[in-house]
Amino acid sequence: LSGGPLVFDGLDVALKVVNMSPGNNRFLLTGGGSTTNTLLVLKNDATLTLDNTLMLLSGDNNAMGTKVSIRDSAKLDISGSSSLLQLGRGANTWGGIEQRGGFVNSEGVVSFGYNNGGSFGTWEMFAGTNAISADVMFAVGSDSRAGLYIHGGKFTFGGSPFIGCSQTGRADVFIDG
């Protein structure tokens, strides 16, 4: 998905991406060229289900980025232990989640600031509930940055949080709600 925005709004809208080839199936959000950020909005009762799928949020190695906005009672369900959610995957790119409600379930690994060369991943939470079953990694790549900002809601780690995985990475965790 390049460009945007793409908005899912309502109970009757659900997208399920099913992994037909393990390790190769991807749901990729990428900024378009040098001028377009990508925005995916889940609101009201919309559901996005990714079944054993690599969900990669990336700016595709350019300055444009991607954001998923979760609102109201919407759901993002990333099922399967082989799933992977990456926020900020490419060099000099950013990817993020803004959560103002709803529910996020991830059974696979979640990583912020994944690649070397200045990738940046953020999750800003104002309301809602999360259940992250596997490991959460912050600032994985060299010169990468990661941010987790919790202003409200409930963020649950089921695995181990690794903060500042790279010696030259920088991770910020801010909780005020």
PDB file of N, CA and C in Angstrom, residues 61-164:
ATOM      1  N   ASN A  61      12.856   3.188   2.383  1.00  0.00           N
ATOM      2  CA  ASN A  61      14.162   3.836   2.246  1.00  0.00           C
ATOM      3  C   ASN A  61      14.091   5.236   1.651  1.00  0.00           C
ATOM      4  N   ASN A  62      13.047   5.963   1.971  1.00  0.00           N
ATOM      5  CA  ASN A  62      12.978   7.378   1.623  1.00  0.00           C
ATOM      6  C   ASN A  62      12.461   8.142   2.832  1.00  0.00           C
ATOM      7  N   ALA A  63      12.387   9.424   2.715  1.00  0.00           N
ATOM      8  CA  ALA A  63      12.048  10.248   3.881  1.00  0.00           C
ATOM      9  C   ALA A  63      10.577  10.175   4.278  1.00  0.00           C
ATOM     10  N   MET A  64       9.736   9.620   3.445  1.00  0.00           N
ATOM     11  CA  MET A  64       8.323   9.548   3.766  1.00  0.00           C
ATOM     12  C   MET A  64       8.059   8.342   4.644  1.00  0.00           C
ATOM     13  N   GLY A  65       7.033   8.422   5.457  1.00  0.00           N
ATOM     14  CA  GLY A  65       6.787   7.372   6.419  1.00  0.00           C
ATOM     15  C   GLY A  65       5.382   6.825   6.364  1.00  0.00           C
ATOM     16  N   THR A  66       5.052   6.003   7.352  1.00  0.00           N
ATOM     17  CA  THR A  66       3.749   5.378   7.419  1.00  0.00           C
ATOM     18  C   THR A  66       3.204   5.469   8.832  1.00  0.00           C
ATOM     19  N   LYS A  67       1.878   5.510   8.926  1.00  0.00           N
ATOM     20  CA  LYS A  67       1.241   5.526  10.243  1.00  0.00           C
ATOM     21  C   LYS A  67      -0.043   4.715  10.185  1.00  0.00           C
ATOM     22  N   VAL A  68      -0.280   3.927  11.229  1.00  0.00           N
ATOM     23  CA  VAL A  68      -1.553   3.255  11.426  1.00  0.00           C
ATOM     24  C   VAL A  68      -2.225   3.955  12.589  1.00  0.00           C
ATOM     25  N   SER A  69      -3.449   4.424  12.371  1.00  0.00           N
ATOM     26  CA  SER A  69      -4.222   5.085  13.418  1.00  0.00           C
ATOM     27  C   SER A  69      -5.370   4.168  13.810  1.00  0.00           C
ATOM     28  N   ILE A  70      -5.416   3.803  15.103  1.00  0.00           N
ATOM     29  CA  ILE A  70      -6.447   2.902  15.618  1.00  0.00           C
ATOM     30  C   ILE A  70      -7.338   3.710  16.547  1.00  0.00           C
ATOM     31  N   ARG A  71      -8.647   3.723  16.261  1.00  0.00           N
ATOM     32  CA  ARG A  71      -9.571   4.575  17.005  1.00  0.00           C
ATOM     33  C   ARG A  71     -10.797   3.790  17.436  1.00  0.00           C
ATOM     34  N   ASP A  72     -11.558   4.397  18.342  1.00  0.00           N
ATOM     35  CA  ASP A  72     -12.848   3.858  18.768  1.00  0.00           C
ATOM     36  C   ASP A  72     -12.689   2.427  19.283  1.00  0.00           C
ATOM     37  N   SER A  73     -13.448   1.473  18.720  1.00  0.00           N
ATOM     38  CA  SER A  73     -13.360   0.072  19.151  1.00  0.00           C
ATOM     39  C   SER A  73     -12.760  -0.806  18.046  1.00  0.00           C
ATOM     40  N   ALA A  74     -11.980  -0.220  17.157  1.00  0.00           N
ATOM     41  CA  ALA A  74     -11.345  -0.969  16.066  1.00  0.00           C
ATOM     42  C   ALA A  74     -10.321  -1.958  16.609  1.00  0.00           C
ATOM     43  N   LYS A  75      -9.988  -2.966  15.785  1.00  0.00           N
ATOM     44  CA  LYS A  75      -9.056  -4.002  16.209  1.00  0.00           C
ATOM     45  C   LYS A  75      -7.989  -4.229  15.150  1.00  0.00           C
ATOM     46  N   LEU A  76      -6.753  -4.380  15.617  1.00  0.00           N
ATOM     47  CA  LEU A  76      -5.640  -4.834  14.792  1.00  0.00           C
ATOM     48  C   LEU A  76      -5.184  -6.147  15.404  1.00  0.00           C
ATOM     49  N   ASP A  77      -5.367  -7.245  14.669  1.00  0.00           N
ATOM     50  CA  ASP A  77      -5.053  -8.577  15.179  1.00  0.00           C
ATOM     51  C   ASP A  77      -3.964  -9.198  14.315  1.00  0.00           C
ATOM     52  N   ILE A  78      -2.767  -9.313  14.886  1.00  0.00           N
ATOM     53  CA  ILE A  78      -1.630  -9.901  14.188  1.00  0.00           C
ATOM     54  C   ILE A  78      -1.402 -11.261  14.827  1.00  0.00           C
ATOM     55  N   SER A  79      -1.997 -12.299  14.221  1.00  0.00           N
ATOM     56  CA  SER A  79      -1.994 -13.617  14.844  1.00  0.00           C
ATOM     57  C   SER A  79      -0.883 -14.496  14.284  1.00  0.00           C
ATOM     58  N   GLY A  80      -0.493 -15.468  15.060  1.00  0.00           N
ATOM     59  CA  GLY A  80       0.530 -16.422  14.659  1.00  0.00           C
ATOM     60  C   GLY A  80       1.901 -16.050  15.197  1.00  0.00           C
ATOM     61  N   SER A  81       2.590 -17.041  15.729  1.00  0.00           N
ATOM     62  CA  SER A  81       3.888 -16.784  16.353  1.00  0.00           C
ATOM     63  C   SER A  81       4.967 -16.386  15.348  1.00  0.00           C
ATOM     64  N   SER A  82       4.743 -16.634  14.065  1.00  0.00           N
ATOM     65  CA  SER A  82       5.740 -16.246  13.063  1.00  0.00           C
ATOM     66  C   SER A  82       5.481 -14.839  12.517  1.00  0.00           C
ATOM     67  N   SER A  83       4.463 -14.171  13.028  1.00  0.00           N
ATOM     68  CA  SER A  83       4.158 -12.808  12.573  1.00  0.00           C
ATOM     69  C   SER A  83       5.195 -11.829  13.099  1.00  0.00           C
ATOM     70  N   LEU A  84       5.316 -10.730  12.401  1.00  0.00           N
ATOM     71  CA  LEU A  84       6.281  -9.710  12.773  1.00  0.00           C
ATOM     72  C   LEU A  84       5.705  -8.344  12.435  1.00  0.00           C
ATOM     73  N   LEU A  85       5.710  -7.450  13.390  1.00  0.00           N
ATOM     74  CA  LEU A  85       5.272  -6.074  13.184  1.00  0.00           C
ATOM     75  C   LEU A  85       6.484  -5.178  13.371  1.00  0.00           C
ATOM     76  N   GLN A  86       6.875  -4.491  12.312  1.00  0.00           N
ATOM     77  CA  GLN A  86       8.047  -3.625  12.384  1.00  0.00           C
ATOM     78  C   GLN A  86       7.619  -2.179  12.178  1.00  0.00           C
ATOM     79  N   LEU A  87       7.985  -1.326  13.115  1.00  0.00           N
ATOM     80  CA  LEU A  87       7.680   0.098  13.043  1.00  0.00           C
ATOM     81  C   LEU A  87       8.973   0.826  12.726  1.00  0.00           C
ATOM     82  N   GLY A  88       9.106   1.333  11.517  1.00  0.00           N
ATOM     83  CA  GLY A  88      10.355   1.964  11.086  1.00  0.00           C
ATOM     84  C   GLY A  88      11.343   0.912  10.662  1.00  0.00           C
ATOM     85  N   ARG A  89      11.240   0.465   9.425  1.00  0.00           N
ATOM     86  CA  ARG A  89      12.035  -0.675   8.981  1.00  0.00           C
ATOM     87  C   ARG A  89      13.194  -0.288   8.067  1.00  0.00           C
ATOM     88  N   GLY A  90      12.998   0.645   7.159  1.00  0.00           N
ATOM     89  CA  GLY A  90      14.044   0.970   6.200  1.00  0.00           C
ATOM     90  C   GLY A  90      14.972   2.060   6.709  1.00  0.00           C
ATOM     91  N   ALA A  91      16.136   2.162   6.095  1.00  0.00           N
ATOM     92  CA  ALA A  91      17.100   3.201   6.476  1.00  0.00           C
ATOM     93  C   ALA A  91      16.498   4.576   6.222  1.00  0.00           C
ATOM     94  N   ASN A  92      16.658   5.477   7.190  1.00  0.00           N
ATOM     95  CA  ASN A  92      16.162   6.851   7.096  1.00  0.00           C
ATOM     96  C   ASN A  92      14.651   6.926   6.893  1.00  0.00           C
ATOM     97  N   THR A  93      13.919   5.992   7.472  1.00  0.00           N
ATOM     98  CA  THR A  93      12.467   5.983   7.346  1.00  0.00           C
ATOM     99  C   THR A  93      11.820   5.903   8.714  1.00  0.00           C
ATOM    100  N   TRP A  94      10.526   6.165   8.780  1.00  0.00           N
ATOM    101  CA  TRP A  94       9.804   6.029  10.041  1.00  0.00           C
ATOM    102  C   TRP A  94       8.481   5.315   9.804  1.00  0.00           C
ATOM    103  N   GLY A  95       8.043   4.635  10.850  1.00  0.00           N
ATOM    104  CA  GLY A  95       6.740   3.985  10.849  1.00  0.00           C
ATOM    105  C   GLY A  95       6.191   4.054  12.252  1.00  0.00           C
ATOM    106  N   GLY A  96       4.880   4.231  12.377  1.00  0.00           N
ATOM    107  CA  GLY A  96       4.334   4.375  13.713  1.00  0.00           C
ATOM    108  C   GLY A  96       2.883   3.978  13.836  1.00  0.00           C
ATOM    109  N   ILE A  97       2.480   3.762  15.071  1.00  0.00           N
ATOM    110  CA  ILE A  97       1.085   3.505  15.425  1.00  0.00           C
ATOM    111  C   ILE A  97       0.638   4.605  16.364  1.00  0.00           C
ATOM    112  N   GLU A  98      -0.534   5.156  16.080  1.00  0.00           N
ATOM    113  CA  GLU A  98      -1.197   6.102  16.971  1.00  0.00           C
ATOM    114  C   GLU A  98      -2.471   5.405  17.428  1.00  0.00           C
ATOM    115  N   GLN A  99      -2.571   5.142  18.717  1.00  0.00           N
ATOM    116  CA  GLN A  99      -3.722   4.410  19.226  1.00  0.00           C
ATOM    117  C   GLN A  99      -4.558   5.301  20.132  1.00  0.00           C
ATOM    118  N   ARG A 100      -5.788   5.551  19.696  1.00  0.00           N
ATOM    119  CA  ARG A 100      -6.724   6.384  20.452  1.00  0.00           C
ATOM    120  C   ARG A 100      -7.934   5.575  20.886  1.00  0.00           C
ATOM    121  N   GLY A 101      -7.749   4.282  21.023  1.00  0.00           N
ATOM    122  CA  GLY A 101      -8.811   3.365  21.427  1.00  0.00           C
ATOM    123  C   GLY A 101      -8.561   2.021  20.790  1.00  0.00           C
ATOM    124  N   GLY A 102      -9.549   1.154  20.918  1.00  0.00           N
ATOM    125  CA  GLY A 102      -9.470  -0.139  20.263  1.00  0.00           C
ATOM    126  C   GLY A 102      -8.552  -1.123  20.944  1.00  0.00           C
ATOM    127  N   PHE A 103      -8.233  -2.173  20.207  1.00  0.00           N
ATOM    128  CA  PHE A 103      -7.470  -3.288  20.744  1.00  0.00           C
ATOM    129  C   PHE A 103      -6.429  -3.731  19.725  1.00  0.00           C
ATOM    130  N   VAL A 104      -5.223  -3.975  20.190  1.00  0.00           N
ATOM    131  CA  VAL A 104      -4.163  -4.523  19.343  1.00  0.00           C
ATOM    132  C   VAL A 104      -3.694  -5.829  19.969  1.00  0.00           C
ATOM    133  N   ASN A 105      -3.684  -6.878  19.162  1.00  0.00           N
ATOM    134  CA  ASN A 105      -3.167  -8.169  19.585  1.00  0.00           C
ATOM    135  C   ASN A 105      -2.016  -8.531  18.647  1.00  0.00           C
ATOM    136  N   SER A 106      -0.869  -8.869  19.198  1.00  0.00           N
ATOM    137  CA  SER A 106       0.241  -9.348  18.383  1.00  0.00           C
ATOM    138  C   SER A 106       0.845 -10.576  19.043  1.00  0.00           C
ATOM    139  N   GLU A 107       0.799 -11.692  18.325  1.00  0.00           N
ATOM    140  CA  GLU A 107       1.376 -12.931  18.840  1.00  0.00           C
ATOM    141  C   GLU A 107       2.833 -13.077  18.432  1.00  0.00           C
ATOM    142  N   GLY A 108       3.288 -12.266  17.490  1.00  0.00           N
ATOM    143  CA  GLY A 108       4.667 -12.316  17.028  1.00  0.00           C
ATOM    144  C   GLY A 108       5.475 -11.168  17.603  1.00  0.00           C
ATOM    145  N   VAL A 109       6.701 -11.042  17.148  1.00  0.00           N
ATOM    146  CA  VAL A 109       7.630 -10.023  17.636  1.00  0.00           C
ATOM    147  C   VAL A 109       7.226  -8.649  17.119  1.00  0.00           C
ATOM    148  N   VAL A 110       7.365  -7.637  17.963  1.00  0.00           N
ATOM    149  CA  VAL A 110       7.159  -6.239  17.576  1.00  0.00           C
ATOM    150  C   VAL A 110       8.502  -5.537  17.719  1.00  0.00           C
ATOM    151  N   SER A 111       8.925  -4.839  16.666  1.00  0.00           N
ATOM    152  CA  SER A 111      10.204  -4.134  16.742  1.00  0.00           C
ATOM    153  C   SER A 111      10.038  -2.686  16.300  1.00  0.00           C
ATOM    154  N   PHE A 112      10.745  -1.805  16.986  1.00  0.00           N
ATOM    155  CA  PHE A 112      10.741  -0.373  16.719  1.00  0.00           C
ATOM    156  C   PHE A 112      12.144   0.009  16.249  1.00  0.00           C
ATOM    157  N   GLY A 113      12.275   0.728  15.132  1.00  0.00           N
ATOM    158  CA  GLY A 113      13.593   1.129  14.652  1.00  0.00           C
ATOM    159  C   GLY A 113      14.420  -0.081  14.287  1.00  0.00           C
ATOM    160  N   TYR A 114      14.032  -0.775  13.232  1.00  0.00           N
ATOM    161  CA  TYR A 114      14.572  -2.102  12.960  1.00  0.00           C
ATOM    162  C   TYR A 114      15.906  -2.104  12.220  1.00  0.00           C
ATOM    163  N   ASN A 115      16.012  -1.354  11.148  1.00  0.00           N
ATOM    164  CA  ASN A 115      17.213  -1.453  10.306  1.00  0.00           C
ATOM    165  C   ASN A 115      18.298  -0.459  10.687  1.00  0.00           C
ATOM    166  N   ASN A 116      19.507  -0.730  10.228  1.00  0.00           N
ATOM    167  CA  ASN A 116      20.631   0.192  10.396  1.00  0.00           C
ATOM    168  C   ASN A 116      20.397   1.442   9.553  1.00  0.00           C
ATOM    169  N   GLY A 117      21.045   2.521   9.916  1.00  0.00           N
ATOM    170  CA  GLY A 117      21.024   3.706   9.081  1.00  0.00           C
ATOM    171  C   GLY A 117      19.931   4.706   9.381  1.00  0.00           C
ATOM    172  N   GLY A 118      19.438   4.729  10.598  1.00  0.00           N
ATOM    173  CA  GLY A 118      18.521   5.792  10.979  1.00  0.00           C
ATOM    174  C   GLY A 118      17.051   5.475  10.876  1.00  0.00           C
ATOM    175  N   SER A 119      16.652   4.228  10.982  1.00  0.00           N
ATOM    176  CA  SER A 119      15.226   3.919  11.003  1.00  0.00           C
ATOM    177  C   SER A 119      14.623   4.394  12.321  1.00  0.00           C
ATOM    178  N   PHE A 120      13.324   4.762  12.294  1.00  0.00           N
ATOM    179  CA  PHE A 120      12.664   5.338  13.465  1.00  0.00           C
ATOM    180  C   PHE A 120      11.275   4.741  13.585  1.00  0.00           C
ATOM    181  N   GLY A 121      10.979   4.132  14.726  1.00  0.00           N
ATOM    182  CA  GLY A 121       9.662   3.541  14.960  1.00  0.00           C
ATOM    183  C   GLY A 121       9.042   4.065  16.239  1.00  0.00           C
ATOM    184  N   THR A 122       7.739   4.388  16.189  1.00  0.00           N
ATOM    185  CA  THR A 122       7.052   4.927  17.361  1.00  0.00           C
ATOM    186  C   THR A 122       5.688   4.269  17.569  1.00  0.00           C
ATOM    187  N   TRP A 123       5.273   4.238  18.819  1.00  0.00           N
ATOM    188  CA  TRP A 123       3.911   3.836  19.178  1.00  0.00           C
ATOM    189  C   TRP A 123       3.453   4.853  20.210  1.00  0.00           C
ATOM    190  N   GLU A 124       2.406   5.600  19.878  1.00  0.00           N
ATOM    191  CA  GLU A 124       1.851   6.575  20.812  1.00  0.00           C
ATOM    192  C   GLU A 124       0.438   6.143  21.160  1.00  0.00           C
ATOM    193  N   MET A 125       0.216   5.925  22.453  1.00  0.00           N
ATOM    194  CA  MET A 125      -1.036   5.359  22.922  1.00  0.00           C
ATOM    195  C   MET A 125      -1.743   6.332  23.862  1.00  0.00           C
ATOM    196  N   PHE A 126      -2.986   6.662  23.508  1.00  0.00           N
ATOM    197  CA  PHE A 126      -3.805   7.552  24.327  1.00  0.00           C
ATOM    198  C   PHE A 126      -4.923   6.794  25.035  1.00  0.00           C
ATOM    199  N   ALA A 127      -5.389   5.701  24.437  1.00  0.00           N
ATOM    200  CA  ALA A 127      -6.471   4.883  25.003  1.00  0.00           C
ATOM    201  C   ALA A 127      -6.435   3.530  24.321  1.00  0.00           C
ATOM    202  N   GLY A 128      -7.175   2.586  24.877  1.00  0.00           N
ATOM    203  CA  GLY A 128      -7.252   1.259  24.283  1.00  0.00           C
ATOM    204  C   GLY A 128      -6.494   0.233  25.095  1.00  0.00           C
ATOM    205  N   THR A 129      -6.372  -0.959  24.520  1.00  0.00           N
ATOM    206  CA  THR A 129      -5.736  -2.090  25.182  1.00  0.00           C
ATOM    207  C   THR A 129      -4.864  -2.830  24.175  1.00  0.00           C
ATOM    208  N   ASN A 130      -3.718  -3.310  24.646  1.00  0.00           N
ATOM    209  CA  ASN A 130      -2.815  -4.093  23.811  1.00  0.00           C
ATOM    210  C   ASN A 130      -2.431  -5.378  24.513  1.00  0.00           C
ATOM    211  N   ALA A 131      -2.192  -6.402  23.729  1.00  0.00           N
ATOM    212  CA  ALA A 131      -1.655  -7.654  24.244  1.00  0.00           C
ATOM    213  C   ALA A 131      -0.554  -8.098  23.285  1.00  0.00           C
ATOM    214  N   ILE A 132       0.691  -7.871  23.668  1.00  0.00           N
ATOM    215  CA  ILE A 132       1.843  -8.259  22.861  1.00  0.00           C
ATOM    216  C   ILE A 132       2.411  -9.526  23.494  1.00  0.00           C
ATOM    217  N   SER A 133       2.270 -10.670  22.803  1.00  0.00           N
ATOM    218  CA  SER A 133       2.631 -11.963  23.386  1.00  0.00           C
ATOM    219  C   SER A 133       4.118 -12.273  23.312  1.00  0.00           C
ATOM    220  N   ALA A 134       4.780 -11.823  22.259  1.00  0.00           N
ATOM    221  CA  ALA A 134       6.191 -12.168  22.060  1.00  0.00           C
ATOM    222  C   ALA A 134       7.079 -11.003  22.480  1.00  0.00           C
ATOM    223  N   ASP A 135       8.342 -11.075  22.099  1.00  0.00           N
ATOM    224  CA  ASP A 135       9.313 -10.044  22.476  1.00  0.00           C
ATOM    225  C   ASP A 135       9.012  -8.713  21.792  1.00  0.00           C
ATOM    226  N   VAL A 136       9.390  -7.641  22.472  1.00  0.00           N
ATOM    227  CA  VAL A 136       9.302  -6.292  21.928  1.00  0.00           C
ATOM    228  C   VAL A 136      10.713  -5.727  21.933  1.00  0.00           C
ATOM    229  N   MET A 137      11.193  -5.278  20.759  1.00  0.00           N
ATOM    230  CA  MET A 137      12.563  -4.803  20.636  1.00  0.00           C
ATOM    231  C   MET A 137      12.573  -3.338  20.224  1.00  0.00           C
ATOM    232  N   PHE A 138      13.345  -2.539  20.941  1.00  0.00           N
ATOM    233  CA  PHE A 138      13.457  -1.110  20.679  1.00  0.00           C
ATOM    234  C   PHE A 138      14.855  -0.792  20.159  1.00  0.00           C
ATOM    235  N   ALA A 139      14.943   0.047  19.123  1.00  0.00           N
ATOM    236  CA  ALA A 139      16.225   0.502  18.568  1.00  0.00           C
ATOM    237  C   ALA A 139      17.121  -0.690  18.239  1.00  0.00           C
ATOM    238  N   VAL A 140      16.672  -1.495  17.290  1.00  0.00           N
ATOM    239  CA  VAL A 140      17.364  -2.721  16.932  1.00  0.00           C
ATOM    240  C   VAL A 140      18.594  -2.437  16.074  1.00  0.00           C
ATOM    241  N   GLY A 141      18.456  -1.559  15.071  1.00  0.00           N
ATOM    242  CA  GLY A 141      19.546  -1.289  14.147  1.00  0.00           C
ATOM    243  C   GLY A 141      20.476  -0.196  14.631  1.00  0.00           C
ATOM    244  N   SER A 142      21.677  -0.141  14.056  1.00  0.00           N
ATOM    245  CA  SER A 142      22.616   0.920  14.416  1.00  0.00           C
ATOM    246  C   SER A 142      22.056   2.271  13.975  1.00  0.00           C
ATOM    247  N   ASP A 143      22.242   3.285  14.800  1.00  0.00           N
ATOM    248  CA  ASP A 143      21.731   4.633  14.568  1.00  0.00           C
ATOM    249  C   ASP A 143      20.212   4.681  14.449  1.00  0.00           C
ATOM    250  N   SER A 144      19.530   3.659  14.929  1.00  0.00           N
ATOM    251  CA  SER A 144      18.071   3.640  14.880  1.00  0.00           C
ATOM    252  C   SER A 144      17.500   4.308  16.128  1.00  0.00           C
ATOM    253  N   ARG A 145      16.238   4.702  16.040  1.00  0.00           N
ATOM    254  CA  ARG A 145      15.554   5.332  17.174  1.00  0.00           C
ATOM    255  C   ARG A 145      14.209   4.672  17.374  1.00  0.00           C
ATOM    256  N   ALA A 146      13.772   4.634  18.624  1.00  0.00           N
ATOM    257  CA  ALA A 146      12.495   4.028  18.943  1.00  0.00           C
ATOM    258  C   ALA A 146      11.817   4.819  20.045  1.00  0.00           C
ATOM    259  N   GLY A 147      10.495   4.911  19.967  1.00  0.00           N
ATOM    260  CA  GLY A 147       9.762   5.623  20.998  1.00  0.00           C
ATOM    261  C   GLY A 147       8.466   4.925  21.346  1.00  0.00           C
ATOM    262  N   LEU A 148       8.221   4.741  22.633  1.00  0.00           N
ATOM    263  CA  LEU A 148       6.949   4.232  23.140  1.00  0.00           C
ATOM    264  C   LEU A 148       6.423   5.279  24.101  1.00  0.00           C
ATOM    265  N   TYR A 149       5.283   5.857  23.772  1.00  0.00           N
ATOM    266  CA  TYR A 149       4.700   6.939  24.567  1.00  0.00           C
ATOM    267  C   TYR A 149       3.314   6.503  24.990  1.00  0.00           C
ATOM    268  N   ILE A 150       3.122   6.269  26.276  1.00  0.00           N
ATOM    269  CA  ILE A 150       1.841   5.806  26.789  1.00  0.00           C
ATOM    270  C   ILE A 150       1.231   6.918  27.640  1.00  0.00           C
ATOM    271  N   HIS A 151       0.160   7.514  27.115  1.00  0.00           N
ATOM    272  CA  HIS A 151      -0.555   8.584  27.808  1.00  0.00           C
ATOM    273  C   HIS A 151      -1.832   8.059  28.454  1.00  0.00           C
ATOM    274  N   GLY A 152      -2.242   6.863  28.100  1.00  0.00           N
ATOM    275  CA  GLY A 152      -3.445   6.239  28.645  1.00  0.00           C
ATOM    276  C   GLY A 152      -3.605   4.870  28.022  1.00  0.00           C
ATOM    277  N   GLY A 153      -4.522   4.080  28.549  1.00  0.00           N
ATOM    278  CA  GLY A 153      -4.744   2.738  28.038  1.00  0.00           C
ATOM    279  C   GLY A 153      -3.887   1.718  28.763  1.00  0.00           C
ATOM    280  N   LYS A 154      -3.856   0.513  28.228  1.00  0.00           N
ATOM    281  CA  LYS A 154      -3.125  -0.588  28.854  1.00  0.00           C
ATOM    282  C   LYS A 154      -2.253  -1.278  27.813  1.00  0.00           C
ATOM    283  N   PHE A 155      -0.958  -1.237  28.023  1.00  0.00           N
ATOM    284  CA  PHE A 155       0.025  -1.859  27.138  1.00  0.00           C
ATOM    285  C   PHE A 155       0.616  -3.053  27.883  1.00  0.00           C
ATOM    286  N   THR A 156       0.406  -4.259  27.371  1.00  0.00           N
ATOM    287  CA  THR A 156       0.851  -5.470  28.057  1.00  0.00           C
ATOM    288  C   THR A 156       1.933  -6.184  27.253  1.00  0.00           C
ATOM    289  N   PHE A 157       3.072  -6.438  27.893  1.00  0.00           N
ATOM    290  CA  PHE A 157       4.153  -7.213  27.299  1.00  0.00           C
ATOM    291  C   PHE A 157       4.037  -8.649  27.787  1.00  0.00           C
ATOM    292  N   GLY A 158       3.974  -9.619  26.852  1.00  0.00           N
ATOM    293  CA  GLY A 158       3.948 -11.017  27.239  1.00  0.00           C
ATOM    294  C   GLY A 158       5.326 -11.638  27.183  1.00  0.00           C
ATOM    295  N   GLY A 159       6.180 -11.093  26.334  1.00  0.00           N
ATOM    296  CA  GLY A 159       7.552 -11.588  26.201  1.00  0.00           C
ATOM    297  C   GLY A 159       8.496 -10.645  26.917  1.00  0.00           C
ATOM    298  N   SER A 160       9.703 -10.558  26.404  1.00  0.00           N
ATOM    299  CA  SER A 160      10.719  -9.703  27.017  1.00  0.00           C
ATOM    300  C   SER A 160      10.843  -8.398  26.238  1.00  0.00           C
ATOM    301  N   PRO A 161      10.867  -7.273  26.941  1.00  0.00           N
ATOM    302  CA  PRO A 161      11.160  -6.020  26.240  1.00  0.00           C
ATOM    303  C   PRO A 161      12.680  -5.807  26.197  1.00  0.00           C
ATOM    304  N   PHE A 162      13.212  -5.597  25.009  1.00  0.00           N
ATOM    305  CA  PHE A 162      14.626  -5.312  24.831  1.00  0.00           C
ATOM    306  C   PHE A 162      14.742  -3.857  24.420  1.00  0.00           C
ATOM    307  N   ILE A 163      15.256  -3.027  25.278  1.00  0.00           N
ATOM    308  CA  ILE A 163      15.325  -1.593  25.021  1.00  0.00           C
ATOM    309  C   ILE A 163      16.762  -1.215  24.699  1.00  0.00           C
ATOM    310  N   GLY A 164      16.950  -0.556  23.546  1.00  0.00           N
ATOM    311  CA  GLY A 164      18.298  -0.175  23.115  1.00  0.00           C
ATOM    312  C   GLY A 164      19.115  -1.378  22.713  1.00  0.00           C
TER     313      GLY A 164
END
